[in-house]
Coordinates of C-alpha atoms in Angstrom, one line a residue:
X282 CA 0.0 0.0 0.0
X283 CA 2.8 2.4 0.9
X284 CA 4.5 1.7 -2.4
X285 CA 1.4 2.6 -4.4
X286 CA 1.0 5.9 -2.5
X287 CA 4.7 6.8 -3.2
X288 CA 4.3 6.2 -7.0
X289 CA 1.1 8.4 -7.1
X290 CA 3.0 11.2 -5.3
X291 CA 5.8 11.1 -7.8
X292 CA 3.4 11.1 -10.7
X293 CA 1.6 14.1 -9.3
X294 CA 4.8 16.1 -8.8
X295 CA 5.8 15.4 -12.4
X296 CA 2.5 16.6 -13.8
X297 CA 2.4 19.7 -11.6
X298 CA 5.9 20.7 -12.7
X299 CA 4.9 20.4 -16.3
X300 CA 1.9 22.6 -15.8
X301 CA 4.2 25.4 -14.4
X302 CA 6.3 26.0 -17.6
X303 CA 7.8 29.6 -17.9
X304 CA 5.9 31.8 -20.4
X305 CA 7.6 34.1 -22.9
X306 CA 6.6 37.7 -23.0
X307 CA 8.2 39.5 -26.0
X308 CA 8.9 43.2 -25.8
X309 CA 11.4 45.5 -27.3
X310 CA 12.2 49.2 -28.0
X311 CA 14.3 51.1 -30.4
X312 CA 16.1 54.4 -30.5
X313 CA 17.1 56.4 -33.6
X314 CA 20.5 58.0 -33.4
X315 CA 20.2 61.8 -33.0
X316 CA 16.5 61.4 -33.4
X317 CA 17.1 61.7 -37.2
X318 CA 14.7 59.7 -39.3
X319 CA 16.2 60.9 -42.6
X320 CA 18.2 58.4 -44.5
X321 CA 20.7 56.9 -43.8
X322 CA 19.1 56.1 -40.4
X323 CA 20.9 54.1 -37.7
X324 CA 18.7 52.4 -35.1
X325 CA 19.6 50.6 -32.0
X326 CA 17.2 48.0 -30.4
X327 CA 16.7 47.2 -26.8
X328 CA 15.3 43.8 -26.0
X329 CA 12.9 43.9 -23.0
X330 CA 11.6 40.3 -23.5
X331 CA 10.9 38.2 -20.4
X332 CA 11.2 34.4 -20.3
X333 CA 12.9 34.1 -23.6
X334 CA 16.0 32.1 -24.4
X335 CA 16.2 32.1 -28.2
X336 CA 15.5 35.1 -30.4
X337 CA 14.8 35.7 -34.1
X338 CA 14.9 39.3 -35.3
X339 CA 13.7 40.3 -38.8
X340 CA 14.5 43.8 -40.0
X341 CA 12.5 44.6 -43.2
X342 CA 14.6 47.0 -45.3
X343 CA 17.4 47.0 -42.7
X344 CA 21.1 46.1 -42.9
X345 CA 21.5 43.5 -41.6
X346 CA 18.1 42.1 -42.2
X347 CA 18.0 39.5 -39.4
X348 CA 19.7 38.6 -36.1
X349 CA 19.5 35.9 -33.5
X350 CA 21.2 37.9 -30.8
X351 CA 19.3 39.1 -27.8
X352 CA 20.4 42.6 -28.6
X353 CA 21.2 42.9 -32.3
X354 CA 23.2 46.2 -32.1
X355 CA 22.9 48.9 -34.8
X356 CA 20.7 48.4 -37.8
X357 CA 20.9 50.9 -40.7
X358 CA 18.2 51.9 -43.1
X359 CA 19.2 53.4 -46.5
X360 CA 15.9 53.9 -48.3
X361 CA 12.7 55.7 -47.5
X362 CA 9.7 53.7 -46.5
X363 CA 7.7 52.1 -43.7
X364 CA 9.3 48.9 -42.5
X365 CA 8.3 46.0 -40.1
X366 CA 10.5 44.9 -37.2
X367 CA 9.6 41.5 -35.9
X368 CA 11.0 39.7 -32.8
X369 CA 10.1 36.1 -32.0
X370 CA 11.3 34.6 -28.7
X371 CA 11.1 31.1 -27.3
X372 CA 12.4 29.0 -24.4
X373 CA 13.0 25.3 -23.7
X374 CA 9.6 25.0 -22.1
X375 CA 8.2 25.5 -25.5
X376 CA 6.9 29.0 -24.9
X377 CA 6.9 31.3 -27.9
X378 CA 5.9 34.9 -28.4
X379 CA 6.2 37.5 -31.2
X380 CA 6.0 41.3 -31.4
X381 CA 5.9 43.4 -34.5
X382 CA 6.6 47.2 -34.7
X383 CA 6.9 49.6 -37.6
X384 CA 9.5 52.2 -38.3
X385 CA 9.1 55.1 -40.8
X386 CA 12.3 56.1 -42.7
X387 CA 12.1 59.5 -44.4
X388 CA 14.0 61.2 -47.2
X389 CA 16.7 63.7 -45.9
X390 CA 15.1 67.0 -44.9
X391 CA 17.0 69.8 -46.5
X392 CA 15.7 73.3 -46.4
X393 CA 16.6 76.0 -48.9
X394 CA 15.0 78.5 -51.2
X395 CA 16.0 80.9 -54.0
X396 CA 14.9 84.5 -54.4
X397 CA 14.4 86.1 -57.8
X398 CA 13.8 89.9 -58.2
X399 CA 11.3 90.7 -60.9
X400 CA 12.7 93.8 -62.6
X401 CA 14.3 96.0 -60.0
X402 CA 14.4 96.7 -56.3
X403 CA 12.8 100.1 -56.3
X404 CA 9.6 100.4 -54.3
X405 CA 7.2 98.7 -54.9
X406 CA 9.6 95.7 -55.6
X407 CA 8.3 92.2 -56.5
X408 CA 10.1 88.9 -55.9
X409 CA 9.4 85.2 -56.5
X410 CA 10.6 82.4 -54.2
X411 CA 11.6 79.0 -55.5
X412 CA 11.4 76.3 -52.8
X413 CA 14.4 74.0 -53.3
X414 CA 13.8 72.1 -50.0
X415 CA 13.6 68.2 -49.9
X416 CA 12.0 65.7 -47.6
X417 CA 9.2 67.9 -46.4
X418 CA 5.4 67.8 -47.0
X419 CA 4.3 71.0 -45.3
X420 CA 5.5 74.6 -45.8
X421 CA 4.9 77.9 -43.9
X422 CA 6.2 81.1 -45.4
X423 CA 6.2 84.5 -43.8
X424 CA 7.1 87.7 -45.7
X425 CA 8.0 90.7 -43.4
X426 CA 6.3 93.8 -45.0
X427 CA 5.2 91.8 -48.0
X428 CA 1.9 91.3 -49.8
X429 CA 0.8 88.6 -49.2
X430 CA 2.3 88.4 -45.7
X431 CA 2.3 84.6 -45.6
X432 CA 1.7 81.4 -47.6
X433 CA 1.4 77.7 -47.1
X434 CA 2.2 76.8 -50.7
X435 CA 5.3 75.0 -51.6
X436 CA 6.1 77.9 -54.0
X437 CA 4.3 81.0 -52.9
X438 CA 4.4 82.9 -56.2
X439 CA 4.9 86.7 -56.4
X440 CA 5.3 88.8 -53.3
X441 CA 5.4 92.6 -53.4
X442 CA 7.2 94.9 -50.9
X443 CA 6.4 98.6 -50.8
X444 CA 8.4 99.9 -47.8
X445 CA 12.1 100.5 -48.4
X446 CA 14.6 98.7 -46.3
X447 CA 15.5 95.1 -45.3
X448 CA 12.7 92.5 -45.1
X449 CA 13.1 89.0 -43.6
X450 CA 11.8 86.0 -45.5
X451 CA 11.2 83.0 -43.3
X452 CA 10.4 79.4 -44.5
X453 CA 9.4 76.7 -42.1
X454 CA 9.1 73.1 -43.4
X455 CA 8.2 69.8 -41.8
X456 CA 7.8 66.1 -42.7
X457 CA 5.4 65.6 -39.8
X458 CA 8.1 64.6 -37.4
X459 CA 10.9 67.1 -37.8
X460 CA 10.6 70.8 -38.4
X461 CA 13.3 73.1 -39.9
X462 CA 13.4 76.9 -40.6
X463 CA 15.5 79.2 -42.6
X464 CA 15.6 83.0 -42.9
X465 CA 16.9 85.2 -45.7
X466 CA 16.8 88.9 -46.3
X467 CA 15.8 91.0 -49.3
X468 CA 16.4 94.8 -49.6
X469 CA 14.1 97.3 -51.2
X470 CA 15.8 100.5 -52.3
X471 CA 14.9 103.9 -50.6
X472 CA 12.1 106.0 -52.1
X473 CA 13.1 108.1 -55.1
X474 CA 14.6 111.5 -54.2
X475 CA 15.8 114.1 -56.7
X476 CA 18.7 116.2 -55.4
X477 CA 21.8 117.9 -56.6
X478 CA 24.5 120.3 -55.5
X479 CA 26.8 122.6 -57.5
X480 CA 30.5 123.3 -57.6
X481 CA 31.4 126.6 -59.2
X482 CA 34.8 126.9 -60.8
X483 CA 37.2 128.6 -58.5
X484 CA 37.9 131.5 -60.9
X485 CA 34.1 132.0 -61.4
X486 CA 32.9 132.1 -57.8
X487 CA 31.9 135.7 -58.1
X488 CA 29.2 134.5 -60.6
X489 CA 30.2 137.0 -63.2
X490 CA 29.6 135.5 -66.6
X491 CA 30.8 133.3 -68.1
X492 CA 30.5 131.0 -65.1
X493 CA 31.4 127.3 -65.3
X494 CA 29.5 125.0 -62.9
X495 CA 30.0 121.3 -62.2
X496 CA 26.7 119.7 -61.0
X497 CA 26.9 116.8 -58.6
X498 CA 23.8 114.6 -58.8
X499 CA 22.8 113.4 -55.3
X500 CA 19.6 111.7 -56.3
X501 CA 18.6 108.5 -54.5
X502 CA 17.2 105.4 -56.3
X503 CA 17.3 107.1 -59.7
X504 CA 18.3 105.5 -63.0
X505 CA 17.8 108.4 -65.5
X506 CA 18.2 112.1 -65.3
X507 CA 16.8 115.0 -67.4
X508 CA 18.4 118.4 -66.7
X509 CA 17.5 121.8 -68.1
X510 CA 19.7 124.8 -67.6
X511 CA 18.2 128.2 -68.3
X512 CA 20.9 130.4 -69.8
X513 CA 23.4 127.6 -69.9
X514 CA 25.4 125.7 -72.5
X515 CA 24.2 123.0 -72.9
X516 CA 20.6 123.9 -72.3
X517 CA 19.6 120.3 -71.6
X518 CA 21.5 117.1 -70.6
X519 CA 20.8 113.5 -69.6
X520 CA 24.3 113.0 -68.0
X521 CA 24.4 112.1 -64.4
X522 CA 26.8 114.9 -63.5
X523 CA 27.0 117.5 -66.2
X524 CA 29.2 120.6 -66.5
X525 CA 27.6 123.8 -67.8
X526 CA 28.8 127.2 -68.7
X527 CA 26.3 130.1 -68.1
X528 CA 26.7 133.2 -70.3
X529 CA 23.5 135.1 -69.5
X530 CA 23.0 137.5 -66.6
X531 CA 20.0 137.4 -64.2
X532 CA 18.3 134.7 -62.1
X533 CA 18.4 131.4 -63.9
X534 CA 16.5 128.2 -63.0
X535 CA 18.2 124.8 -63.1
X536 CA 15.8 121.8 -63.1
X537 CA 16.5 118.1 -62.5
X538 CA 13.9 115.4 -63.2
X539 CA 15.1 112.1 -61.8
X540 CA 13.3 108.8 -62.6
X541 CA 13.6 105.1 -61.9
X542 CA 11.0 103.8 -64.2
X543 CA 8.4 103.6 -61.5
X544 CA 8.4 107.2 -60.2
X545 CA 9.7 110.6 -61.2
X546 CA 10.8 113.4 -58.9
X547 CA 11.7 117.0 -59.8
X548 CA 13.9 119.6 -58.0
X549 CA 14.8 123.2 -59.1
X550 CA 17.4 125.6 -57.9
X551 CA 18.0 129.2 -58.9
X552 CA 21.3 131.0 -59.5
X553 CA 22.0 134.6 -60.1
X554 CA 24.6 135.6 -62.6
X555 CA 26.1 139.0 -63.1
X556 CA 27.8 141.1 -65.8
X557 CA 31.5 140.6 -66.1
X558 CA 33.2 143.6 -64.5
X559 CA 36.7 142.1 -65.1
X560 CA 37.3 143.0 -61.4
X561 CA 38.2 140.6 -58.7
X562 CA 37.7 141.7 -55.1
X563 CA 39.8 140.0 -52.3
X564 CA 39.1 141.1 -48.8
X565 CA 40.5 141.0 -45.3
X566 CA 43.9 139.5 -46.2
X567 CA 46.5 139.3 -43.4
X568 CA 50.2 139.8 -44.2
X569 CA 52.8 139.5 -41.4
X570 CA 55.9 141.4 -40.7
X571 CA 59.3 139.7 -41.1
X572 CA 59.3 137.9 -37.8
X573 CA 55.7 136.6 -38.2
X574 CA 56.5 135.3 -41.6
X575 CA 59.7 133.6 -40.4
X576 CA 58.0 132.1 -37.4
X577 CA 55.3 130.7 -39.7
X578 CA 52.5 132.5 -37.9
X579 CA 51.4 135.0 -40.5
X580 CA 52.9 134.7 -44.0
X581 CA 54.2 137.6 -46.1
X582 CA 53.8 136.0 -49.6
X583 CA 50.4 136.3 -51.4
X584 CA 49.2 134.5 -54.6
X585 CA 46.3 136.4 -56.2
X586 CA 45.2 133.5 -58.4
X587 CA 45.4 131.0 -55.6
X588 CA 44.0 133.5 -53.1
X589 CA 46.4 132.2 -50.5
X590 CA 49.0 133.6 -48.0
X591 CA 52.2 131.6 -47.7
X592 CA 54.8 131.6 -44.9
X593 CA 58.4 130.6 -45.0
X594 CA 57.7 127.0 -43.9
X595 CA 55.1 126.5 -46.7
X596 CA 57.4 127.9 -49.4
X597 CA 60.3 125.8 -48.1
X598 CA 58.2 122.6 -48.1
X599 CA 56.8 123.3 -51.6
X600 CA 59.2 125.4 -53.6
X601 CA 57.0 125.3 -56.6
X602 CA 54.6 127.7 -54.9
X603 CA 57.2 130.4 -55.5
X604 CA 56.1 130.8 -59.1
X605 CA 52.5 131.7 -58.0
X606 CA 53.5 134.5 -55.6
X607 CA 52.5 137.9 -56.8
X608 CA 52.9 140.1 -53.7
X609 CA 55.6 140.2 -51.1
X610 CA 55.0 142.4 -48.0
X611 CA 58.1 143.6 -46.2
X612 CA 57.4 144.9 -42.7
X613 CA 60.5 145.5 -40.6
X614 CA 59.0 145.2 -37.2
X615 CA 55.8 145.9 -35.1
X616 CA 56.4 149.6 -35.1
X617 CA 55.5 149.7 -38.8
X618 CA 57.9 152.5 -39.4
X619 CA 59.3 150.8 -42.5
X620 CA 57.0 148.8 -44.8
X621 CA 56.8 148.2 -48.5
X622 CA 55.5 145.7 -51.1
X623 CA 58.3 144.0 -53.1
X624 CA 58.4 142.2 -56.4
X625 CA 58.9 138.5 -55.9
X626 CA 62.0 138.5 -58.1
X627 CA 63.6 141.2 -56.0
X628 CA 63.3 139.9 -52.5
X629 CA 67.0 138.9 -52.5
X630 CA 68.0 142.6 -52.7
X631 CA 65.0 144.5 -51.5
X632 CA 64.0 142.3 -48.6
X633 CA 67.1 140.4 -47.5
X634 CA 65.4 138.6 -44.6
X635 CA 63.5 136.4 -47.1
X636 CA 64.9 133.5 -49.0
X637 CA 64.8 133.8 -52.8
X638 CA 61.8 132.2 -54.5
X639 CA 62.0 129.5 -57.2
X640 CA 60.9 130.8 -60.6
X641 CA 59.7 134.2 -59.2
X642 CA 57.4 136.5 -61.1
X643 CA 57.8 140.3 -61.5
X644 CA 55.3 142.7 -60.1
X645 CA 55.6 146.5 -60.3
X646 CA 54.5 148.5 -57.2
X647 CA 53.8 152.1 -56.4
X648 CA 54.1 152.0 -52.6
X649 CA 53.9 155.7 -52.0
X650 CA 51.8 157.7 -54.4
X651 CA 52.6 160.9 -52.5
X652 CA 56.3 160.6 -53.1
X653 CA 56.6 158.9 -56.5
X654 CA 55.6 161.8 -58.7
X655 CA 53.7 159.3 -60.9
X656 CA 50.8 160.0 -63.2
X657 CA 49.0 157.0 -61.7
X658 CA 46.8 157.9 -58.8
X659 CA 43.9 156.2 -56.9
X660 CA 42.3 157.5 -53.7
X661 CA 40.6 155.3 -51.0
X662 CA 37.2 156.6 -52.0
X663 CA 37.8 155.7 -55.6
X664 CA 39.0 152.2 -54.5
X665 CA 35.8 151.7 -52.4
X666 CA 33.6 152.9 -55.3
X667 CA 35.3 150.8 -57.9
X668 CA 32.6 148.5 -59.6
X669 CA 34.6 147.6 -62.7
X670 CA 38.2 147.8 -64.0
X671 CA 37.8 151.1 -65.8
X672 CA 40.0 153.0 -63.4
X673 CA 42.6 150.3 -63.3
X674 CA 42.7 149.9 -67.0
X675 CA 43.5 153.6 -67.5
X676 CA 46.4 153.6 -65.0
X677 CA 50.0 153.7 -66.2
X678 CA 52.0 152.0 -63.5
X679 CA 55.7 152.7 -63.6
X680 CA 58.2 152.1 -60.8
X681 CA 60.2 155.1 -59.7
X682 CA 62.5 155.6 -56.8
X683 CA 59.7 157.3 -55.0
X684 CA 57.3 154.7 -55.8
X685 CA 59.5 152.0 -54.2
X686 CA 60.1 154.0 -51.0
X687 CA 58.9 152.5 -47.7
X688 CA 55.8 153.8 -46.0
X689 CA 54.8 153.9 -42.3
X690 CA 51.5 153.5 -40.5
X691 CA 50.6 157.2 -40.3
X692 CA 48.3 157.1 -43.3
X693 CA 45.3 154.7 -43.0
X694 CA 43.9 153.7 -45.3
X695 CA 46.7 153.7 -47.8
X696 CA 46.4 152.7 -51.5
X697 CA 49.3 150.8 -53.1
X698 CA 49.1 150.3 -56.9
X699 CA 50.6 147.3 -58.8
X700 CA 50.9 145.7 -62.1
X701 CA 51.5 141.9 -62.4
X702 CA 53.8 140.2 -64.8
X703 CA 50.9 139.2 -67.1
X704 CA 49.8 142.9 -67.4
X705 CA 46.9 142.8 -64.9
X706 CA 46.6 145.9 -62.8
X707 CA 45.4 146.2 -59.3
X708 CA 45.2 148.2 -56.1
X709 CA 45.9 147.3 -52.5
X710 CA 44.0 149.1 -49.7
X711 CA 45.9 148.9 -46.4
X712 CA 43.1 149.0 -43.8
X713 CA 44.9 148.5 -40.5
X714 CA 48.2 147.9 -38.8
X715 CA 47.9 145.3 -36.0
X716 CA 50.6 145.4 -33.3
X717 CA 50.9 141.9 -31.9
X718 CA 54.6 141.9 -31.1
X719 CA 56.5 139.5 -33.3
X720 CA 53.2 138.2 -34.8
X721 CA 52.2 141.7 -36.0
X722 CA 50.4 142.0 -39.4
X723 CA 48.6 144.4 -41.7
X724 CA 45.0 143.9 -43.0
X725 CA 44.4 144.6 -46.7
X726 CA 41.8 144.5 -49.4
X727 CA 42.7 144.0 -53.1
X728 CA 40.9 144.8 -56.3
X729 CA 42.6 143.4 -59.4
X730 CA 41.8 142.8 -63.0
X731 CA 40.7 139.3 -63.9
X732 CA 42.2 139.5 -67.4

């Protein structure tokens, strides 16, 4: 009896053990490197299966396409598509389980677009935008300051910008899982403005005809120009920066019409031109005594054509200036007891404190009308009232010993007459003697023939 009970117990234990076989529960996860689903895609798999001992992986479209490892490592996908990933696991108890997941592999997402200007960039300026992006299926455009201001089309067509300045173009694309954006800038030229300035020739800045003027076009956003010059030669011009000679007296109007094909603006300026008196007026010129000239504070050399005073330092640095000097003032000291104007070619003998000039000119002077016994004569009131060169033209200027004598500061104003090497005649009006020690100087006005 005991033997029978023992056999039944063993049988029961065997059957109970068989009924308690370990089940297999398949589970796995995967992770895409850099979360980038654009080909080529590399995927790593994590096996979370419980109860399994043997594994069979199948990777549709993957490289490799199968594996029997618990963790198969990295699988690479090289083509776009939706692929199945299947894992089957089993154990020695005969338990088997399978799980299938899908993975979507996308084309590479590349964002870019091209901008084409339709015509020109003057306001209003129109552009088209060519979407060259790949791997996306949705698009969102925004056009700062544009009409329209936005679009969801792949290629949004024509967009117009009216306000000048820079405008940001933004494109956002997506493939449903990844989103990218790109910004570029377009520039609309400023609004059209017509403007110009003038540069009168140095010798014509008294506006006595003929007057030569160079016009500088300062228009903004213009491509063509129509000028008209009342009283000028030429009368009209389409040049950007024309040069014009005016030969008629009176108030004359200059008109500029600037255009860019979309807009036209006009500006006018008026200039007054005067009859030619053949008289040049030069006012408030300072000429220094010997020490001022030598110390480079107030020069003693004057060029009428250049309208410039030069001191010793300037002449030394630029010897070629010597040929332009017409007047040399010799003032012994700040007492102004001994003063005279000296011809540039005679400073070596008549004004020994000065260095000789390079290629000096010859100018005749009558420093002292009261002592020279000359026929030439001009009073301060005649100087002030001189409106043309008639009085100068009728003067005969000859140097005499009296005319070359020095003068002092007891007579103010004093008129000194001169004739330049080219035959032009003129008068100097000494208006004041300024005592400033070694920097002392005289103040003069000059009236001289232009030709």
